[in-house]
Coordinates of C-alpha atoms in Angstrom, one line a residue:
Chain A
X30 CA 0.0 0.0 0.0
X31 CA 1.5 3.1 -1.0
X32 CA 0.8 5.1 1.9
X33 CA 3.9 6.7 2.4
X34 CA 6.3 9.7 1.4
X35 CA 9.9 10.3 1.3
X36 CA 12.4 12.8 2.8
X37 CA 12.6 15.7 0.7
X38 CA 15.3 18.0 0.2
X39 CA 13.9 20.5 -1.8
X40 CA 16.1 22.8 -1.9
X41 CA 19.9 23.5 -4.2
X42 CA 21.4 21.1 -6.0
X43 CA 24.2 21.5 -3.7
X44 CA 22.1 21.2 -0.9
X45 CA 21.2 17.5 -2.6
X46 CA 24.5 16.8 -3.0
X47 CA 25.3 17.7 0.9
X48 CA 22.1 16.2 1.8
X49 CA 23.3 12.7 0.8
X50 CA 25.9 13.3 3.1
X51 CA 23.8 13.4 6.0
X52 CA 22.3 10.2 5.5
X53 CA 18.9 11.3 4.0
X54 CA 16.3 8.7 5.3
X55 CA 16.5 5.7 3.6
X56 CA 12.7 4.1 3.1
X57 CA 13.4 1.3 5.6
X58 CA 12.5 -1.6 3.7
X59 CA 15.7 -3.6 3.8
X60 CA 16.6 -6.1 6.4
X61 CA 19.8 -4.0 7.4
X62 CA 20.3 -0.7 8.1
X63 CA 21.0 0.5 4.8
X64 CA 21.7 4.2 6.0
X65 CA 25.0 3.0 7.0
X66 CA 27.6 5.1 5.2
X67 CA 30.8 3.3 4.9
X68 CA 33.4 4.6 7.6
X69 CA 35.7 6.9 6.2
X70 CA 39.1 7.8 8.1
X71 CA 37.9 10.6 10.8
X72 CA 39.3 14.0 10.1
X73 CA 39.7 16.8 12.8
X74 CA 37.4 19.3 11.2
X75 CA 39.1 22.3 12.1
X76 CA 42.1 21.1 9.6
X77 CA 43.1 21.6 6.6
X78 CA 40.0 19.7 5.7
X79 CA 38.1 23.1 5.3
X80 CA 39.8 23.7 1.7
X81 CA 38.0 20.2 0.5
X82 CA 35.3 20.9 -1.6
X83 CA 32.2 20.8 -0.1
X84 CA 31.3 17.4 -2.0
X85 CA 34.1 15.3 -0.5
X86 CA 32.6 16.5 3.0
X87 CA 29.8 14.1 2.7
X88 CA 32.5 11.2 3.1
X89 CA 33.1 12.5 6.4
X90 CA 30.2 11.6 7.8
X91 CA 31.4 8.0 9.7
X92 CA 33.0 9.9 12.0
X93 CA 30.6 9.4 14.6
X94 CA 28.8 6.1 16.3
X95 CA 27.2 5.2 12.7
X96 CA 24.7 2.7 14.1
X97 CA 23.2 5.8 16.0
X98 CA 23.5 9.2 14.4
X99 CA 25.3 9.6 11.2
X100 CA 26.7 13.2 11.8
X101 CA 27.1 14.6 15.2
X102 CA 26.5 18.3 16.0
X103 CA 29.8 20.1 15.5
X104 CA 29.7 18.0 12.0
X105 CA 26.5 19.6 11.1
X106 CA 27.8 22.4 12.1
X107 CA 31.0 22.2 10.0
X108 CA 28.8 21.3 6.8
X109 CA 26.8 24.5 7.5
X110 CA 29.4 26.5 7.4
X111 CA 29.8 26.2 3.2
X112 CA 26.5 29.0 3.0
X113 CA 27.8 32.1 1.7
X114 CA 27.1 35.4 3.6
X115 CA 27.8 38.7 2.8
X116 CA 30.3 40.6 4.1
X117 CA 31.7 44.3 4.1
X118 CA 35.7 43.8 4.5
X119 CA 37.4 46.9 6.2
X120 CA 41.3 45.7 4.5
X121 CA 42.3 45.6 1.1
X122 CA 43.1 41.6 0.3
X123 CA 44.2 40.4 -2.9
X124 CA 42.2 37.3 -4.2
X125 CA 42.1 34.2 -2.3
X126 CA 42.8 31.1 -4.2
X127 CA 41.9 28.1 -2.7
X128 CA 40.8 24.4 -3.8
X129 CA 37.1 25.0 -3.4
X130 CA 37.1 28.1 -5.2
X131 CA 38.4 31.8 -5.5
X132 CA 37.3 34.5 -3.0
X133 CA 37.7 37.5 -4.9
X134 CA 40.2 40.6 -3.9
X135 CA 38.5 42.3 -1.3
X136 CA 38.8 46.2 -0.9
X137 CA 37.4 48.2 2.0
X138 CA 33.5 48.7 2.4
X139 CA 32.7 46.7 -0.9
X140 CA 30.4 44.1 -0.2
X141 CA 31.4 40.7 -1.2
X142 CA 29.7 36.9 -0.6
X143 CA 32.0 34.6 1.4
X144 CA 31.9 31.0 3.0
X145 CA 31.0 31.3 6.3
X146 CA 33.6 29.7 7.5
X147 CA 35.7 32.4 5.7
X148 CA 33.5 35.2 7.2
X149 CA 34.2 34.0 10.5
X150 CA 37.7 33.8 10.5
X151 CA 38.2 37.3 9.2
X152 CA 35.8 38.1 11.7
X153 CA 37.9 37.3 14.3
X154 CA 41.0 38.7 13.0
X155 CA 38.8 42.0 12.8
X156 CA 39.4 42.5 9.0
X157 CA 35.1 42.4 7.9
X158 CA 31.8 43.0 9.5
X159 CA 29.3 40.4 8.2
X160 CA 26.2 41.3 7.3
X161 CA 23.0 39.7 8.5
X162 CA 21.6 37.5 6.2
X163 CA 18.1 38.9 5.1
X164 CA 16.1 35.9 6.7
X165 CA 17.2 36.9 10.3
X166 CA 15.6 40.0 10.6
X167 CA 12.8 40.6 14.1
X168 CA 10.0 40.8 11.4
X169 CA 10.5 38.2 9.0
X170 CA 11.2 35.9 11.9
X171 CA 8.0 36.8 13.7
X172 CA 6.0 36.4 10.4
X173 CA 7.5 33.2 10.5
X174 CA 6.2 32.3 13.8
X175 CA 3.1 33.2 13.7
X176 CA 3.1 31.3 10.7
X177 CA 4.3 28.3 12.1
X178 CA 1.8 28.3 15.4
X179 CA -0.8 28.8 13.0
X180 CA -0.1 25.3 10.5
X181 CA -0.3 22.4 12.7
X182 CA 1.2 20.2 10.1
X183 CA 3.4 22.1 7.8
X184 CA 7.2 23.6 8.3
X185 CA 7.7 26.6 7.0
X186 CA 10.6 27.6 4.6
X187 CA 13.7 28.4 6.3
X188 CA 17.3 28.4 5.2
X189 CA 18.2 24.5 5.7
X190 CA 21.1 25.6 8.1
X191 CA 19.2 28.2 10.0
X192 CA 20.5 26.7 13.2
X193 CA 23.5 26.4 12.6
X194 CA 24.2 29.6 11.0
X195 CA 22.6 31.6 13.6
X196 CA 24.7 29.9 16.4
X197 CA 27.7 31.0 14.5
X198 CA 26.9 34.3 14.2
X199 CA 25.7 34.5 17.2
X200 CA 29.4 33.2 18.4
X201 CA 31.2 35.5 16.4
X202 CA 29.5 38.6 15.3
X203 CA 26.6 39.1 17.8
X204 CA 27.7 43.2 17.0
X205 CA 26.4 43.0 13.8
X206 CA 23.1 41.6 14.5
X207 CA 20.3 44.0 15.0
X208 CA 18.3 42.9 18.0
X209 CA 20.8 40.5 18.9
X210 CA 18.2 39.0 22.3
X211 CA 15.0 39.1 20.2
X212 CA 16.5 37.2 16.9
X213 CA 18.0 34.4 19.7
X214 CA 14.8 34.3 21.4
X215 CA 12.4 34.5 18.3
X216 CA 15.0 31.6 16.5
X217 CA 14.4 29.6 19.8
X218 CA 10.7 29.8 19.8
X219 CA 10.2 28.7 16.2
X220 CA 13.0 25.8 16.8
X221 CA 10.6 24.8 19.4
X222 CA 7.7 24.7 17.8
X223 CA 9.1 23.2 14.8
X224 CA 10.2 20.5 16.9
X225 CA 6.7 20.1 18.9
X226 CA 5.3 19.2 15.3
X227 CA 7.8 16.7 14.6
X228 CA 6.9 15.0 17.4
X229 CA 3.4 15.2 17.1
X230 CA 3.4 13.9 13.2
X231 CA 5.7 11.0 15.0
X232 CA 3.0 9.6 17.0
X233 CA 0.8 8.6 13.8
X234 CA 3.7 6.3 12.2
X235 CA 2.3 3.4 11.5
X236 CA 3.3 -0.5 10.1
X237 CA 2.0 1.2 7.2
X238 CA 4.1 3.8 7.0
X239 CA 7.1 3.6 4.3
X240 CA 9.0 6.7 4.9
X241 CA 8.1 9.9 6.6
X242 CA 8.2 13.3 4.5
X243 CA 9.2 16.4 6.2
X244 CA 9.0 19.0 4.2
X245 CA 11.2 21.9 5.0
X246 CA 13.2 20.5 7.8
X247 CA 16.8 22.0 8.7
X248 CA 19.4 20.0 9.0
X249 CA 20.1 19.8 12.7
X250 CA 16.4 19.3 13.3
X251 CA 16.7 16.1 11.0
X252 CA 20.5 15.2 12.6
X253 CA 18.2 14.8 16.0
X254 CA 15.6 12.6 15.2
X255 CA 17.0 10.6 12.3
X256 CA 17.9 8.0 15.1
X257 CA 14.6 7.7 16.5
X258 CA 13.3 7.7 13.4
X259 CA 15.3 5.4 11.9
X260 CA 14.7 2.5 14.8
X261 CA 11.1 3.5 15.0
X262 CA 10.4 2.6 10.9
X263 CA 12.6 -0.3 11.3
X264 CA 10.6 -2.2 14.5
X265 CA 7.4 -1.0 13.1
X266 CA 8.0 -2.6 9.9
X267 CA 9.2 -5.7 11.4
X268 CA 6.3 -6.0 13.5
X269 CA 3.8 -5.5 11.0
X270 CA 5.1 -8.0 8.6
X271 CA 2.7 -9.6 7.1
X272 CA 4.2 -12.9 7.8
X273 CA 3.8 -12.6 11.8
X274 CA 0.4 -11.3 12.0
X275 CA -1.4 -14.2 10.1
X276 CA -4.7 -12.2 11.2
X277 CA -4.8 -9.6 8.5
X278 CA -8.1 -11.0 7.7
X279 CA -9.4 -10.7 10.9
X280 CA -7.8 -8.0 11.9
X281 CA -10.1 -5.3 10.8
X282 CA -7.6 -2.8 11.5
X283 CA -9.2 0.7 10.1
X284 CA -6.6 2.6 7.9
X285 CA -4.3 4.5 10.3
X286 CA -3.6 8.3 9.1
X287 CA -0.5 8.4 7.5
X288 CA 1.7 10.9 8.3
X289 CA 1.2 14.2 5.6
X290 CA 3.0 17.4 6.2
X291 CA 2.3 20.1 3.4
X292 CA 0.7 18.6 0.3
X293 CA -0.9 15.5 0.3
X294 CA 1.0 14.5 -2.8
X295 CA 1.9 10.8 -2.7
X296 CA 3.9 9.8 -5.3
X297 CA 3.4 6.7 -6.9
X298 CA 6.2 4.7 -7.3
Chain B
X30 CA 18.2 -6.4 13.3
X31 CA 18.6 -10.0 13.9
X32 CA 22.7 -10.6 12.3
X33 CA 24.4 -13.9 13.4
X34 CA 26.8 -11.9 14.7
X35 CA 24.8 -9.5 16.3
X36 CA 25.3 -9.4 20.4
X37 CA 21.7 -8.8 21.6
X38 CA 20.4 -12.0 18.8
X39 CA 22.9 -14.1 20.8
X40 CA 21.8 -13.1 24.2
X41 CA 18.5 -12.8 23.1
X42 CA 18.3 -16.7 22.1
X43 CA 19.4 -17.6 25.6
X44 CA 16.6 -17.2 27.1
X45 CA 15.0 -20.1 28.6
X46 CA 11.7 -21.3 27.2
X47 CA 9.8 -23.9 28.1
X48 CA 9.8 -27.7 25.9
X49 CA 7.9 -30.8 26.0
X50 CA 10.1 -33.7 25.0
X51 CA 8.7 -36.3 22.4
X52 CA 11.0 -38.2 22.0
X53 CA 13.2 -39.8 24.8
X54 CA 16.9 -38.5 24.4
X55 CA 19.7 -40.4 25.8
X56 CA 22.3 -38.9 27.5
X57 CA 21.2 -35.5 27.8
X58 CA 20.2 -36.1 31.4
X59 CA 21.8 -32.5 32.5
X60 CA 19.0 -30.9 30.5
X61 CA 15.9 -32.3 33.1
X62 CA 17.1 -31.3 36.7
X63 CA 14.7 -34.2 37.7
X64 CA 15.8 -37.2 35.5
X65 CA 17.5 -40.2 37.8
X66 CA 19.3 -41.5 34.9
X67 CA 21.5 -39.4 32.2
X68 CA 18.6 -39.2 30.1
X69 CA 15.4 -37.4 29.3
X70 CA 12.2 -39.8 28.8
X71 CA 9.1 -38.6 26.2
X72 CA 6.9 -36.1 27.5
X73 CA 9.0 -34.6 30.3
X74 CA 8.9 -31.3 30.3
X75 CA 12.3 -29.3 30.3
X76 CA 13.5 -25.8 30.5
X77 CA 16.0 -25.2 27.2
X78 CA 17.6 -22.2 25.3
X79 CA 15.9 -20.9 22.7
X80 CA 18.6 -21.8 20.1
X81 CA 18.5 -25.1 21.1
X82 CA 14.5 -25.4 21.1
X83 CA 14.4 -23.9 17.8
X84 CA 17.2 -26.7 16.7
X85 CA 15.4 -29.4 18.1
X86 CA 12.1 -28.1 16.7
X87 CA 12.7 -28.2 13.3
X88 CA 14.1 -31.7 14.1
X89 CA 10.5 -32.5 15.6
X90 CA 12.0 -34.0 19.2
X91 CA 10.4 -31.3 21.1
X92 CA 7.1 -29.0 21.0
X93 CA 7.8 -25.7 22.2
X94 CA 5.3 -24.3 25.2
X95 CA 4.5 -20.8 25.2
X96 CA 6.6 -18.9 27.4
X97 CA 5.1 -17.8 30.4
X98 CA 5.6 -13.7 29.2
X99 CA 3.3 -14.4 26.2
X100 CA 0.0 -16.4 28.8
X101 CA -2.8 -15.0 29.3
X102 CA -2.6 -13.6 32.5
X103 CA 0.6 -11.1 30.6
X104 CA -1.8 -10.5 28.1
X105 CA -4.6 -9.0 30.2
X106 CA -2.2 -6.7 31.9
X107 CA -0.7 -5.7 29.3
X108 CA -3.9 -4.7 27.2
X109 CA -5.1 -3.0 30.2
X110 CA -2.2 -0.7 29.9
X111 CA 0.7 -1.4 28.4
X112 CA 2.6 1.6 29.4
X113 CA 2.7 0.6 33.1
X114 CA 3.9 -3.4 32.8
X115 CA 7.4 -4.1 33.2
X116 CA 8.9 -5.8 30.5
X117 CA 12.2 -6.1 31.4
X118 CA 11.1 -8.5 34.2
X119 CA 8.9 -10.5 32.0
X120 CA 11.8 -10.9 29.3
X121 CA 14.0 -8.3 28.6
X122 CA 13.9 -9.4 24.5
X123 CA 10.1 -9.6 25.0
X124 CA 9.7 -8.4 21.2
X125 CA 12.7 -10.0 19.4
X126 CA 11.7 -13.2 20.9
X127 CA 7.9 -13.3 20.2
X128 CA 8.9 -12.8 16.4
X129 CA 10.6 -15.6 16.5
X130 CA 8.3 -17.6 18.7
X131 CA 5.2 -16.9 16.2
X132 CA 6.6 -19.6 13.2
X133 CA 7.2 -22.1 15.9
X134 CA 3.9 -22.3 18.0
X135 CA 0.6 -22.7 17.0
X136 CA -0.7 -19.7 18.9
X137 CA -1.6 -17.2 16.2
X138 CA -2.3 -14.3 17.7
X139 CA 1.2 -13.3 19.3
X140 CA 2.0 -10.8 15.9
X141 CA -0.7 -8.9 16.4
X142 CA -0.3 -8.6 20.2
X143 CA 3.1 -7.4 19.9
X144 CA 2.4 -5.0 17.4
X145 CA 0.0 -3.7 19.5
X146 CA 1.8 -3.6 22.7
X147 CA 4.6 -1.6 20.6
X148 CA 2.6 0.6 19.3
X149 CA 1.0 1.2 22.6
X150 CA 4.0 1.5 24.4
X151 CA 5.9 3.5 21.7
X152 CA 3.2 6.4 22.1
X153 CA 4.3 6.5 25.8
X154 CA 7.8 6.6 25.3
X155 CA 7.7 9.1 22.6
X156 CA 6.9 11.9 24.7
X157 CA 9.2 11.1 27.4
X158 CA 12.4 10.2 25.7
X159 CA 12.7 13.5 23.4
X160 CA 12.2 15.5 26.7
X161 CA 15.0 14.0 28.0
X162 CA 15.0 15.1 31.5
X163 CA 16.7 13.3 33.8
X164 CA 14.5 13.2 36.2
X165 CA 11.7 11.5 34.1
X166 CA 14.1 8.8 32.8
X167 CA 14.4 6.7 36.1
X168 CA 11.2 6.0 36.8
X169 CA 10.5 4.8 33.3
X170 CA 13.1 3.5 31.8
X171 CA 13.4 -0.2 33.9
X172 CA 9.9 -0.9 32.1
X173 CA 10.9 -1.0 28.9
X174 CA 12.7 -4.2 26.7
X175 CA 16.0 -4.3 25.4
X176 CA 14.9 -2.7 22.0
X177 CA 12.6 -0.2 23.6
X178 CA 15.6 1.0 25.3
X179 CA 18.2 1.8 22.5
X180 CA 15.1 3.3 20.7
X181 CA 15.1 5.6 23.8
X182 CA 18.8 5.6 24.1
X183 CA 19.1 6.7 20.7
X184 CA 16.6 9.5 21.0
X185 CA 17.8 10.9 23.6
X186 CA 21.7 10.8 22.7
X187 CA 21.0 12.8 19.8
X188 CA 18.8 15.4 22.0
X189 CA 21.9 15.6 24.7
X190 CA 24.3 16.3 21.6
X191 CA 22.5 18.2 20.4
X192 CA 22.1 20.8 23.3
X193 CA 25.7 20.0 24.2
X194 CA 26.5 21.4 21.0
X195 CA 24.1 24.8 21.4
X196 CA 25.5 25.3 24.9
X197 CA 29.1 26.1 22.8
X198 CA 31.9 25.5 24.1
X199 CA 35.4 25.3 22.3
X200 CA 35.5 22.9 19.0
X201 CA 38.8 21.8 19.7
X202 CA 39.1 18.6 21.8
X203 CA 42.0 17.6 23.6
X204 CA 42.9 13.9 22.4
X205 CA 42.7 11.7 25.0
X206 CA 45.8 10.3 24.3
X207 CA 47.4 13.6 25.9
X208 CA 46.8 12.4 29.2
X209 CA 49.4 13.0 32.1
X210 CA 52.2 15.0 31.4
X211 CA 55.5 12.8 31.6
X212 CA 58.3 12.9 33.2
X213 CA 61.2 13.1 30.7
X214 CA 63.8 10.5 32.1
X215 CA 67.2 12.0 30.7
X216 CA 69.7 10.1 32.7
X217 CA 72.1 11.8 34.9
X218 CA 75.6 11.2 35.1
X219 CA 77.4 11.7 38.0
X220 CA 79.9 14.2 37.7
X221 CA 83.0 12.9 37.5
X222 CA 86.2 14.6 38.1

């Protein structure tokens, strides 16, 4: 019965390409755990590694416990640090040439887009002021939450690392943020209820279910419940197999509501 | 998953169940705690591990007896309210081992009682193990099985990392392999004239 939907990253290609680094959610169907990555050497993030192309990242992703969580935290972290942010450099800096690409010459008070990761180490050597990005304003993110509280089943659109980048930014260039207490507090709330929903739309997995589709999820939002997740399809679907319960015709089980989020589209497969 | 190799299978199919003999077996006398002679007559009834029950099963010398966590009297309780009954004292594999227990008995309705009894349960423990409070977590967490418990355990892993992670702190770890500083041994001579 194709009840179910699958994990959607609708956003970038890159995005895609990064997403299968996380360990997008496999429909459990398989006898193993087939979201296993294969281990790759672990790599102190905070290396050399950085200059890798953001591709090659996605190999990293054994480094933690694999049969629990893929990716830990600070490895989200590290992925989300490949969104570009603008910033306003106060030094003159001839080009950057590096393996993942060129960061142009930078002169004073010409805004210019820059890894994160790049932003924030200028930052720190006080050579730019980064510039909020344009979704982390009071307003948009109160429109935002209001939006959310109101849709009981969908997630709104946010950036896919909105966590993570605000942390960072946060960390490193809280003067540059306008209304540095009521962004945190506003990004908290919606994290919350974002997360409430998750686990609401949890409790109506079923045997039936095939795969769960959460539309507009961040990463670090999946990062924490892929686990769960994960062992919850995998014991519902060996409990439901047809196989053990020899009742289906007796059973007179009503249909159990799948879990939707957004548009009820089921693809047929 | 069940893996040959995987630990909790193996513990798993050491649990004792319950076997009828049918067919006398000679030299096995360690198996019935009551047999006089080294050997097991027809119809005595003998606690076994599961691997072995399943073994002799499919070999027809014994009929397997429902284990006691599966009776009746289980079953009442637990569809009176399955979040309060303490699996881990039942059996601590309670589901891995009723889905291997339904090919071998004739009871049919065990799949559909454990799926219920997950399902049931797994509403309960669903709210409690993303809240991940440590105060919650005693009082609940000897109820459940062995694979209700790394479902928890894996839940709320990911939730401590994860706020681990928002507290900050520095990204650098010190390597555990810098543990005490040493003493660098450089050996003195005596001064000699």
């Amino acid at each position: 019965m194709m009840s179910g939907l699958t994990y959607d990253d609708s956003f970038s290609d890159q995005n895609i390409l990064r997403a299968s680094g996380l360990g997008e959610l496999q429909p459990c169907l398989g006898h193993n755990n087939s979201a296993e990555l294969p281990q790759m050497s672990s790599v102190n993030p905070t290396s050399s590694a950085r200059r890798l192309k953001p591709l090659s990242l996605a190999s990293m992703a054994g480094q933690s416990d694999p049969q629990l969580s893929l990716l830990s935290a600070p490895e989200v972290e590290f992925l989300a640090e490949d969104e570009m942010v603008e910033i306003v450099p106060n030094i003159k800096m001839e080009s950057l040439n590096m393996i993942c690409g060129d960061f142009g010459p930078f002169f004073p008070q010409i805004a210019c887009k820059v890894p994160l990761w790049l932003a924030a180490a200028l930052k720190k050597r006080g050579k730019c002021t980064i510039r909020t990005p344009e979704w982390m304003s009071v307003d948009k993110l109160t429109q935002v939450l209001e939006t959310e509280r109101e849709t009981p089943r969908e997630f709104q659109p946010l950036p896919f690392h909105y966590i993570e980048i605000s942390k960072l930014l946060f960390d490193h260039a809280h003067d540059d943020v306008q209304d540095t207490y009521m962004v945190r507090s506003l990004i908290e709330d919606i994290r919350d209820v974002r997360f409430h929903k998750v686990e609401s739309g949890l409790e109506n997995i079923s045997g039936r279910t095939h795969a769960v589709k959460l539309k507009n999820l961040s990463a670090m939002e999946v990062n924490i419940v892929r686990p769960f997740m994960m062992r919850t399809l995998q014991a519902f679907y060996k409990h439901d197999n047809p196989q053990i319960i020899q009742q289906h015709n007796i059973s007179g089980r009503k249909q159990p509501q799948v879990l939707t989020r957004s548009t009820r589209n089921l693809r047929p497969r | 998953m069940p893996d040959y190799y995987d630990m909790d299978d193996i513990i798993m199919e050491d649990q004792h169940i319950q076997v009828i003999f049918q067919v006398g077996a000679n030299g096995v006398g360690l198996l019935d705690p009551g047999s006089e002679n080294n050997s097991v007559e027809k119809g005595a009834k003998v606690e076994l591990p599961f691997w072995l029950a399943h073994e002799l099963q499919l070999r027809q010398a014994v009929s397997i007896y429902l284990p006691a966590c599966f009776s009746q009297k289980t079953r009442n309780e637990i569809k009176a309210d399955a979040a309060c009954v303490n699996l881990k004292v039942h059996c601590p594999y309670f589901y891995e081992l009723g889905c291997k227990i339904v090919p071998l008995v004739s009871d049919k309705t065990i799949g559909s009682f454990l799926y219920e009894t997950f399902t049931s349960r797994y509403l309960e423990m669903l709210s409690k193990s993303h809240s991940a409070s440590v105060l919650t977590a005693p009082k609940f967490l000897p109820r459940l099985s062995k694979e209700e418990m790394q479902l928890f355990e894996a839940s709320r892993s990911s939730m401590m990392a994860f706020k681990k992670w928002r507290a900050g702190g520095s990204r650098l770890e010190k390597a555990p392999v810098l543990g005490r500083k040493r003493k660098t041994t450089i050996p003195t001579f005596p001064s000699s004239p």
